[in-house]
mmCIF file of C-alpha atoms in Angstrom:
data_model
loop_
_atom_site.group_PDB
_atom_site.id
_atom_site.type_symbol
_atom_site.label_atom_id
_atom_site.label_comp_id
_atom_site.label_asym_id
_atom_site.label_seq_id
_atom_site.Cartn_x
_atom_site.Cartn_y
_atom_site.Cartn_z
ATOM 1 C CA MET D 23 189.428 68.355 -78.058
ATOM 2 C CA LYS D 24 188.526 69.845 -81.471
ATOM 3 C CA ARG D 25 187.056 66.505 -82.589
ATOM 4 C CA SER D 26 184.815 66.407 -79.498
ATOM 5 C CA VAL D 27 183.505 69.920 -80.262
ATOM 6 C CA TRP D 28 182.691 68.950 -83.850
ATOM 7 C CA TRP D 29 180.752 65.874 -82.738
ATOM 8 C CA LEU D 30 178.843 68.004 -80.215
ATOM 9 C CA LEU D 31 177.871 70.528 -82.932
ATOM 10 C CA ILE D 32 176.748 67.754 -85.306
ATOM 11 C CA ALA D 33 174.569 66.211 -82.591
ATOM 12 C CA LEU D 34 173.034 69.616 -81.830
ATOM 13 C CA PHE D 35 172.104 70.252 -85.507
ATOM 14 C CA ILE D 36 170.572 66.779 -85.803
ATOM 15 C CA GLY D 37 168.484 67.447 -82.715
ATOM 16 C CA LEU D 38 167.275 70.816 -84.019
ATOM 17 C CA GLY D 39 166.423 69.319 -87.415
ATOM 18 C CA ALA D 40 164.401 66.569 -85.823
ATOM 19 C CA GLY D 41 162.535 69.123 -83.708
ATOM 20 C CA CYS D 42 161.663 71.244 -86.766
ATOM 21 C CA THR D 43 160.293 68.354 -88.834
ATOM 22 C CA GLN D 44 158.263 66.563 -86.167
ATOM 23 C CA THR D 45 154.497 66.617 -86.922
ATOM 24 C CA TYR D 46 151.385 65.769 -84.958
ATOM 25 C CA GLU D 47 148.321 64.238 -86.607
ATOM 26 C CA VAL D 48 145.007 65.533 -85.306
ATOM 27 C CA THR D 49 141.747 63.789 -86.185
ATOM 28 C CA VAL D 50 138.142 64.817 -85.717
ATOM 29 C CA ASP D 51 137.827 62.268 -82.908
ATOM 30 C CA ASP D 52 140.497 64.106 -80.925
ATOM 31 C CA LEU D 53 138.486 67.355 -80.823
ATOM 32 C CA PRO D 54 136.039 68.034 -78.001
ATOM 33 C CA GLU D 55 132.335 68.443 -78.630
ATOM 34 C CA THR D 56 130.837 71.909 -78.143
ATOM 35 C CA ASP D 57 127.335 70.809 -77.127
ATOM 36 C CA PRO D 58 124.992 72.593 -76.761
ATOM 37 C CA PHE D 59 126.639 75.317 -78.861
ATOM 38 C CA TYR D 60 127.663 74.983 -82.479
ATOM 39 C CA THR D 61 131.249 74.687 -83.659
ATOM 40 C CA SER D 62 133.092 77.893 -84.537
ATOM 41 C CA GLY D 63 136.195 76.240 -86.036
ATOM 42 C CA TYR D 64 136.449 75.154 -89.646
ATOM 43 C CA PRO D 65 136.478 71.386 -90.351
ATOM 44 C CA ILE D 66 139.828 69.608 -90.504
ATOM 45 C CA ALA D 67 138.298 66.484 -92.032
ATOM 46 C CA ASP D 68 136.432 65.867 -95.288
ATOM 47 C CA VAL D 69 132.702 66.577 -94.899
ATOM 48 C CA SER D 70 131.810 66.282 -98.599
ATOM 49 C CA ASP D 71 129.874 63.021 -98.205
ATOM 50 C CA GLN D 72 127.653 64.543 -95.532
ATOM 51 C CA ILE D 73 127.061 67.705 -97.559
ATOM 52 C CA GLU D 74 126.211 65.740 -100.710
ATOM 53 C CA SER D 75 123.763 63.598 -98.749
ATOM 54 C CA ILE D 76 121.944 66.692 -97.490
ATOM 55 C CA GLN D 77 121.851 68.175 -101.004
ATOM 56 C CA GLN D 78 119.808 65.187 -102.175
ATOM 57 C CA SER D 79 116.891 66.581 -100.142
ATOM 58 C CA ILE D 80 116.922 70.056 -101.742
ATOM 59 C CA ILE D 81 115.246 70.829 -105.066
ATOM 60 C CA ARG D 82 114.648 73.865 -107.243
ATOM 61 C CA ILE D 83 111.223 75.505 -107.553
ATOM 62 C CA THR D 84 109.814 78.274 -109.756
ATOM 63 C CA SER D 85 106.603 80.270 -109.688
ATOM 64 C CA THR D 86 105.180 82.419 -112.501
ATOM 65 C CA ALA D 87 102.058 84.586 -112.476
ATOM 66 C CA ARG D 88 100.467 86.455 -115.371
ATOM 67 C CA TYR D 89 98.696 89.746 -114.573
ATOM 68 C CA ARG D 90 96.346 91.970 -116.529
ATOM 69 C CA VAL D 91 97.199 95.565 -115.602
ATOM 70 C CA TYR D 92 94.501 98.250 -115.880
ATOM 71 C CA LEU D 93 95.307 101.986 -115.895
ATOM 72 C CA ILE D 94 92.437 103.807 -114.184
ATOM 73 C CA GLU D 95 91.061 106.964 -115.784
ATOM 74 C CA ASP D 96 92.504 110.190 -114.367
ATOM 75 C CA GLY D 97 89.195 111.595 -113.179
ATOM 76 C CA ILE D 98 88.320 108.567 -111.042
ATOM 77 C CA ASN D 99 89.492 108.463 -107.427
ATOM 78 C CA MET D 100 88.984 105.136 -105.689
ATOM 79 C CA THR D 101 90.664 103.499 -102.713
ATOM 80 C CA SER D 102 92.190 100.020 -102.737
ATOM 81 C CA ALA D 103 89.222 98.710 -100.740
ATOM 82 C CA GLU D 104 86.859 99.966 -103.449
ATOM 83 C CA ALA D 105 89.140 98.751 -106.251
ATOM 84 C CA ASP D 106 89.205 95.277 -104.756
ATOM 85 C CA THR D 107 85.508 94.735 -105.523
ATOM 86 C CA ILE D 108 85.084 96.223 -109.017
ATOM 87 C CA ASN D 109 85.641 95.031 -112.562
ATOM 88 C CA PRO D 110 88.661 97.213 -113.427
ATOM 89 C CA ALA D 111 88.031 96.936 -117.176
ATOM 90 C CA GLU D 112 84.999 99.202 -116.748
ATOM 91 C CA PHE D 113 87.130 102.027 -115.330
ATOM 92 C CA ALA D 114 90.360 101.600 -117.314
ATOM 93 C CA MET D 115 91.690 103.962 -119.965
ATOM 94 C CA ASP D 116 94.379 101.471 -120.995
ATOM 95 C CA GLN D 117 95.495 97.913 -120.171
ATOM 96 C CA THR D 118 98.390 95.535 -120.733
ATOM 97 C CA THR D 119 99.680 92.117 -119.647
ATOM 98 C CA VAL D 120 102.804 91.423 -117.592
ATOM 99 C CA GLU D 121 104.450 88.353 -116.095
ATOM 100 C CA GLU D 122 106.040 88.109 -112.667
ATOM 101 C CA SER D 123 108.216 85.173 -111.690
ATOM 102 C CA SER D 124 110.290 83.977 -108.769
ATOM 103 C CA ALA D 125 112.602 81.054 -108.092
ATOM 104 C CA GLY D 126 113.706 79.394 -104.905
ATOM 105 C CA SER D 127 114.748 76.224 -103.140
ATOM 106 C CA ALA D 128 112.663 73.714 -101.212
ATOM 107 C CA ILE D 129 113.416 71.013 -98.635
ATOM 108 C CA VAL D 130 111.793 67.585 -99.046
ATOM 109 C CA MET D 131 110.084 66.860 -95.734
ATOM 110 C CA GLY D 132 108.488 63.539 -96.607
ATOM 111 C CA LYS D 133 106.533 61.568 -99.178
ATOM 112 C CA THR D 134 104.093 58.731 -99.659
ATOM 113 C CA ALA D 135 103.134 56.845 -102.809
ATOM 114 C CA ASP D 136 100.627 59.606 -103.587
ATOM 115 C CA ARG D 137 102.280 62.868 -102.643
ATOM 116 C CA ALA D 138 105.372 64.658 -101.438
ATOM 117 C CA MET D 139 105.491 67.556 -99.011
ATOM 118 C CA LEU D 140 108.192 70.234 -99.165
ATOM 119 C CA LEU D 141 109.089 73.288 -97.085
ATOM 120 C CA THR D 142 110.123 76.606 -98.624
ATOM 121 C CA CYS D 143 109.829 80.367 -98.146
ATOM 122 C CA ALA D 144 106.386 81.870 -98.607
ATOM 123 C CA HIS D 145 107.619 84.789 -100.685
ATOM 124 C CA THR D 146 108.918 82.427 -103.404
ATOM 125 C CA VAL D 147 105.516 80.837 -104.083
ATOM 126 C CA GLU D 148 102.880 83.448 -103.235
ATOM 127 C CA PHE D 149 101.515 86.016 -105.669
ATOM 128 C CA PRO D 150 98.512 88.152 -104.588
ATOM 129 C CA GLU D 151 95.284 88.102 -106.556
ATOM 130 C CA ARG D 152 95.390 91.879 -107.050
ATOM 131 C CA VAL D 153 98.208 94.420 -106.873
ATOM 132 C CA PHE D 154 97.660 98.180 -106.708
ATOM 133 C CA SER D 155 99.797 101.205 -107.452
ATOM 134 C CA PHE D 156 98.736 104.627 -106.248
ATOM 135 C CA LYS D 157 98.515 108.136 -107.626
ATOM 136 C CA ALA D 158 101.128 110.643 -106.525
ATOM 137 C CA GLY D 159 101.454 114.381 -106.854
ATOM 138 C CA PRO D 160 100.752 117.716 -105.196
ATOM 139 C CA GLY D 161 97.602 117.641 -103.077
ATOM 140 C CA ILE D 162 97.105 113.879 -103.520
ATOM 141 C CA PRO D 163 97.118 111.851 -100.259
ATOM 142 C CA GLU D 164 99.924 109.296 -100.254
ATOM 143 C CA ASN D 165 98.941 105.659 -100.991
ATOM 144 C CA THR D 166 95.246 106.525 -101.130
ATOM 145 C CA TYR D 167 93.880 106.614 -104.694
ATOM 146 C CA VAL D 168 94.533 103.727 -107.053
ATOM 147 C CA ARG D 169 96.364 104.413 -110.318
ATOM 148 C CA THR D 170 96.680 100.836 -111.658
ATOM 149 C CA ILE D 171 95.072 97.522 -110.791
ATOM 150 C CA ALA D 172 96.910 94.300 -111.676
ATOM 151 C CA VAL D 173 94.623 91.255 -111.673
ATOM 152 C CA LYS D 174 96.155 87.774 -111.649
ATOM 153 C CA GLN D 175 95.046 85.762 -114.671
ATOM 154 C CA ASN D 176 96.905 82.503 -114.043
ATOM 155 C CA HIS D 177 99.635 81.080 -111.833
ATOM 156 C CA VAL D 178 102.018 78.200 -112.629
ATOM 157 C CA ASN D 179 104.223 76.519 -110.012
ATOM 158 C CA MET D 180 106.900 74.018 -111.011
ATOM 159 C CA ALA D 181 109.331 71.803 -109.085
ATOM 160 C CA LEU D 182 112.473 70.757 -110.941
ATOM 161 C CA THR D 183 115.053 68.018 -110.515
ATOM 162 C CA ASP D 184 117.979 67.074 -112.743
ATOM 163 C CA ARG D 185 115.783 64.659 -114.726
ATOM 164 C CA THR D 186 112.276 66.049 -114.788
ATOM 165 C CA LEU D 187 109.762 68.578 -113.482
ATOM 166 C CA ALA D 188 106.256 68.598 -112.037
ATOM 167 C CA PRO D 189 103.701 71.153 -110.843
ATOM 168 C CA TYR D 190 103.202 71.767 -107.164
ATOM 169 C CA SER D 191 100.424 73.371 -105.133
ATOM 170 C CA LEU D 192 100.513 75.627 -102.097
ATOM 171 C CA VAL D 193 99.160 73.873 -98.993
ATOM 172 C CA GLN D 194 99.858 76.242 -96.106
ATOM 173 C CA GLU D 195 101.770 79.475 -95.652
ATOM 174 C CA ASP D 196 102.786 81.867 -92.907
ATOM 175 C CA ARG D 197 103.738 85.256 -94.332
ATOM 176 C CA ILE D 198 105.018 86.556 -90.999
ATOM 177 C CA ARG D 199 107.516 83.710 -90.611
ATOM 178 C CA ASP D 200 107.968 83.552 -94.420
ATOM 179 C CA LEU D 201 107.352 79.794 -94.502
ATOM 180 C CA ALA D 202 105.204 77.646 -96.779
ATOM 181 C CA LEU D 203 104.344 73.981 -97.269
ATOM 182 C CA ILE D 204 103.962 72.877 -100.889
ATOM 183 C CA GLN D 205 102.773 69.550 -102.275
ATOM 184 C CA ILE D 206 103.567 67.505 -105.387
ATOM 185 C CA ASN D 207 101.075 64.960 -106.715
ATOM 186 C CA LEU D 208 103.128 61.794 -107.268
ATOM 187 C CA ARG D 209 100.273 59.771 -108.746
ATOM 188 C CA ASP D 210 100.393 61.812 -111.948
ATOM 189 C CA PHE D 211 104.134 62.531 -111.802
ATOM 190 C CA GLU D 212 105.791 59.335 -110.646
ATOM 191 C CA GLN D 213 109.227 60.048 -112.115
ATOM 192 C CA ILE D 214 109.896 63.097 -109.958
ATOM 193 C CA GLY D 215 109.023 61.027 -106.912
ATOM 194 C CA GLU D 216 112.115 58.931 -107.523
ATOM 195 C CA ASP D 217 114.257 62.067 -107.193
ATOM 196 C CA LEU D 218 112.713 63.294 -103.950
ATOM 197 C CA ASN D 219 114.695 62.178 -100.906
ATOM 198 C CA PRO D 220 113.243 63.207 -97.535
ATOM 199 C CA LEU D 221 115.624 65.076 -95.251
ATOM 200 C CA LYS D 222 117.399 62.878 -92.701
ATOM 201 C CA VAL D 223 119.310 65.569 -90.832
ATOM 202 C CA PRO D 224 117.856 66.172 -87.333
ATOM 203 C CA MET D 225 116.445 69.559 -86.508
ATOM 204 C CA GLY D 226 118.638 71.431 -84.066
ATOM 205 C CA TYR D 227 118.232 74.669 -82.154
ATOM 206 C CA SER D 228 119.390 77.858 -83.848
ATOM 207 C CA GLU D 229 119.210 79.510 -80.416
ATOM 208 C CA ASN D 230 122.519 77.735 -79.736
ATOM 209 C CA LEU D 231 124.306 79.451 -82.607
ATOM 210 C CA ARG D 232 126.802 82.092 -81.549
ATOM 211 C CA SER D 233 128.821 84.747 -83.332
ATOM 212 C CA GLY D 234 131.470 82.815 -85.245
ATOM 213 C CA SER D 235 129.549 79.534 -85.540
ATOM 214 C CA VAL D 236 130.317 77.909 -88.901
ATOM 215 C CA ILE D 237 127.322 77.145 -91.123
ATOM 216 C CA TYR D 238 126.724 75.634 -94.567
ATOM 217 C CA VAL D 239 123.934 76.871 -96.860
ATOM 218 C CA MET D 240 122.591 74.711 -99.681
ATOM 219 C CA GLY D 241 120.110 75.632 -102.390
ATOM 220 C CA TYR D 242 119.638 76.681 -106.014
ATOM 221 C CA PRO D 243 120.739 80.306 -106.492
ATOM 222 C CA LYS D 244 120.382 81.354 -110.136
ATOM 223 C CA GLY D 245 119.132 77.808 -110.800
ATOM 224 C CA PHE D 246 122.451 76.114 -109.964
ATOM 225 C CA GLU D 247 122.868 73.522 -107.235
ATOM 226 C CA THR D 248 125.175 75.279 -104.800
ATOM 227 C CA VAL D 249 126.740 74.943 -101.377
ATOM 228 C CA THR D 250 128.308 77.931 -99.654
ATOM 229 C CA ARG D 251 129.932 78.299 -96.272
ATOM 230 C CA GLY D 252 129.933 81.188 -93.830
ATOM 231 C CA ILE D 253 129.902 82.185 -90.199
ATOM 232 C CA VAL D 254 127.121 83.552 -88.040
ATOM 233 C CA THR D 255 127.646 87.284 -87.637
ATOM 234 C CA GLN D 256 124.579 88.044 -85.538
ATOM 235 C CA ALA D 257 122.846 85.284 -83.583
ATOM 236 C CA ASN D 258 119.349 85.547 -82.062
ATOM 237 C CA ARG D 259 118.746 88.882 -83.767
ATOM 238 C CA ASN D 260 115.050 89.022 -82.788
ATOM 239 C CA ASP D 261 112.532 87.311 -80.515
ATOM 240 C CA ARG D 262 112.169 84.458 -83.042
ATOM 241 C CA ALA D 263 115.927 83.682 -82.829
ATOM 242 C CA ASP D 264 116.484 84.474 -86.518
ATOM 243 C CA PHE D 265 120.118 85.071 -87.390
ATOM 244 C CA LEU D 266 122.435 86.756 -89.879
ATOM 245 C CA THR D 267 125.360 85.097 -91.660
ATOM 246 C CA ASP D 268 128.066 86.254 -94.054
ATOM 247 C CA ALA D 269 127.345 83.367 -96.461
ATOM 248 C CA LEU D 270 126.821 84.540 -100.048
ATOM 249 C CA TYR D 271 123.208 85.220 -101.022
ATOM 250 C CA ASN D 272 121.939 85.055 -104.589
ATOM 251 C CA ARG D 273 118.370 85.061 -105.823
ATOM 252 C CA GLY D 274 117.008 81.530 -105.802
ATOM 253 C CA ILE D 275 118.628 80.355 -102.572
ATOM 254 C CA SER D 276 115.593 81.412 -100.524
ATOM 255 C CA GLY D 277 114.247 78.254 -98.895
ATOM 256 C CA GLY D 278 117.687 76.647 -98.887
ATOM 257 C CA ILE D 279 118.734 74.659 -95.858
ATOM 258 C CA ILE D 280 121.306 75.868 -93.322
ATOM 259 C CA VAL D 281 123.212 73.285 -91.269
ATOM 260 C CA ALA D 282 125.812 73.465 -88.492
ATOM 261 C CA SER D 283 127.700 71.031 -86.278
ATOM 262 C CA LYS D 284 128.157 70.895 -82.517
ATOM 263 C CA ASP D 285 130.524 67.883 -82.506
ATOM 264 C CA ASN D 286 133.215 69.290 -84.811
ATOM 265 C CA PHE D 287 131.580 68.055 -88.013
ATOM 266 C CA LYS D 288 131.088 64.416 -87.116
ATOM 267 C CA THR D 289 127.384 65.148 -87.707
ATOM 268 C CA PHE D 290 125.224 68.098 -88.772
ATOM 269 C CA ASP D 291 122.040 69.672 -87.422
ATOM 270 C CA TRP D 292 119.443 71.558 -89.419
ATOM 271 C CA VAL D 293 119.587 75.054 -87.881
ATOM 272 C CA GLY D 294 117.678 77.303 -90.289
ATOM 273 C CA MET D 295 116.650 78.384 -93.785
ATOM 274 C CA SER D 296 117.946 81.231 -95.914
ATOM 275 C CA ASN D 297 115.222 83.675 -96.836
ATOM 276 C CA ALA D 298 116.623 87.086 -97.775
ATOM 277 C CA GLY D 299 119.672 89.079 -98.721
ATOM 278 C CA ILE D 300 120.462 92.716 -98.065
ATOM 279 C CA ALA D 301 119.652 95.050 -100.960
ATOM 280 C CA THR D 302 120.355 98.686 -101.715
ATOM 281 C CA ARG D 303 117.620 100.524 -103.602
ATOM 282 C CA GLU D 304 118.743 103.244 -105.970
ATOM 283 C CA PHE D 305 116.960 105.449 -108.499
ATOM 284 C CA TYR D 306 118.234 106.044 -112.039
ATOM 285 C CA LEU D 307 117.020 108.498 -114.669
ATOM 286 C CA VAL D 308 115.799 106.625 -117.757
ATOM 287 C CA PRO D 309 113.967 107.622 -120.960
ATOM 288 C CA ASP D 310 110.345 106.759 -121.603
ATOM 289 C CA GLU D 311 110.573 103.537 -123.621
ATOM 290 C CA GLN D 312 107.389 104.388 -125.537
ATOM 291 C CA GLN D 313 109.149 107.443 -126.984
ATOM 292 C CA LEU D 314 112.145 105.450 -128.244
ATOM 293 C CA ASP D 315 112.489 103.979 -131.716
ATOM 294 C CA PRO D 316 113.467 100.304 -131.180
ATOM 295 C CA ASP D 317 114.955 100.090 -134.691
ATOM 296 C CA LEU D 318 117.594 102.758 -134.053
ATOM 297 C CA SER D 319 120.771 101.924 -132.132
ATOM 298 C CA TYR D 320 121.591 105.615 -131.631
ATOM 299 C CA GLN D 321 119.052 108.421 -131.620
ATOM 300 C CA PHE D 322 118.481 111.942 -130.388
ATOM 301 C CA TYR D 323 116.078 111.917 -127.444
ATOM 302 C CA ASP D 324 114.191 114.948 -126.147
ATOM 303 C CA GLY D 325 111.272 113.159 -124.462
ATOM 304 C CA SER D 326 110.270 112.742 -120.857
ATOM 305 C CA ILE D 327 112.788 111.617 -118.252
ATOM 306 C CA MET D 328 111.575 109.030 -115.758
ATOM 307 C CA ALA D 329 112.993 107.658 -112.504
ATOM 308 C CA LYS D 330 113.445 103.892 -112.253
ATOM 309 C CA GLU D 331 114.098 102.088 -108.974
ATOM 310 C CA ILE D 332 116.672 99.291 -109.092
ATOM 311 C CA ALA D 333 117.472 96.993 -106.158
ATOM 312 C CA SER D 334 121.090 95.803 -105.998
ATOM 313 C CA LEU D 335 122.064 92.924 -103.740
ATOM 314 C CA ASP D 336 124.776 93.580 -101.183
ATOM 315 C CA TYR D 337 126.590 90.268 -101.482
ATOM 316 C CA GLY D 338 128.022 88.724 -98.353
ATOM 317 C CA LEU D 339 124.996 88.897 -96.045
ATOM 318 C CA THR D 340 122.202 86.341 -95.743
ATOM 319 C CA GLN D 341 119.217 86.559 -93.410
ATOM 320 C CA ALA D 342 118.038 83.246 -91.990
ATOM 321 C CA ILE D 343 114.841 81.835 -90.502
ATOM 322 C CA SER D 344 115.394 80.108 -87.174
ATOM 323 C CA THR D 345 114.430 76.549 -86.320
ATOM 324 C CA ARG D 346 112.163 78.008 -83.636
ATOM 325 C CA SER D 347 109.984 79.523 -86.356
ATOM 326 C CA ILE D 348 110.227 76.372 -88.487
ATOM 327 C CA ARG D 349 109.334 74.144 -85.538
ATOM 328 C CA GLU D 350 106.311 76.268 -84.631
ATOM 329 C CA PHE D 351 105.096 76.361 -88.240
ATOM 330 C CA LEU D 352 105.404 72.591 -88.700
ATOM 331 C CA ASP D 353 103.787 71.966 -85.338
ATOM 332 C CA GLN D 354 100.799 74.076 -86.390
ATOM 333 C CA ASN D 355 100.462 71.907 -89.497
ATOM 334 C CA ARG D 356 100.832 68.460 -87.930
ATOM 335 C CA SER D 357 97.475 67.448 -89.370
ATOM 336 C CA VAL D 358 98.813 68.065 -92.881
ATOM 337 C CA LEU D 359 102.033 66.165 -92.203
ATOM 338 C CA ARG D 360 100.610 63.315 -90.134
ATOM 339 C CA SER D 361 99.970 60.989 -93.069
ATOM 340 C CA LEU D 362 103.499 61.338 -94.401
ATOM 341 C CA ASP D 363 106.276 58.880 -93.671
ATOM 342 C CA ARG D 364 108.442 61.714 -92.379
ATOM 343 C CA SER D 365 112.163 61.307 -92.109
ATOM 344 C CA TYR D 366 112.420 63.885 -89.316
ATOM 345 C CA ARG D 367 110.905 64.235 -85.878
ATOM 346 C CA LEU D 368 110.173 67.515 -84.186
ATOM 347 C CA PRO D 369 112.456 67.654 -81.132
ATOM 348 C CA GLN D 370 110.830 68.032 -77.756
ATOM 349 C CA ASP D 371 111.465 71.377 -76.111
ATOM 350 C CA ASN D 372 113.436 71.216 -72.897
#
């Protein structure tokens, strides 16, 4: 009797052990598609090859403008409309030169033997011809009388790959949608043409993103080739179907591509472009640099105190342009794109 009980206990432990160690293998093919909506679960399979393929169609761009800044004499009151037509040197009490620069990412849309066309954000490539600041103080109407006039002297745009660089030109822009088409002349810069790989990912519909949809963002923040992952936190946030994601934003990723999957990462769709982060603007009290002695590390200062505005990025939030806006912008510029051997096709609206 005792022996029978022992054998029964041994059999029971063996059965429990087998139940605890049994595993089930799940593959991507076993998971259902979520069409027309985009997947909200994280991938269980390796998607590195697909991500690296998409990255081949993203390059880094920079834009630098040099301005001559004129300080208008105190006794002269002129509006921006008047200041836009004058020679500011005739009314300036002082002048200096400053440089403004920006960096971003661009998507290779297509190329021929002569040229390549890329898509990016308008704010990364556009610098106005003139910039005004206005007088402020008691009894002075706000944003009315010009204090300084900055006149653009030159503007240099460069596209960069791992091997080389080349200038680009602005072809079309839409400041409302924050989109721009730029062009590289491949006749004079053949080497960069070898590095430009037109995008092969189909354009999807960002309207089908939902809260929790998983997205990947690729671009060149701080000049480094980067991929970051996040989830959609606010879908269809306006009438253009733009959306908000918790993917990390750093300066330079504007114009970077955003992709998502609706078949559990067997394939990806192009669902948007990153174009802005969330910033907090704060004011700090600083000394007047002209009253400081640059040769002294420590010094007593009793000069004027000035307020300086500093914008600090709130990391963890990225604003995105929807494919609806991208599709409309590209459709408006079909004549520009028609001669290109494009690797994408604009999807037909249902």
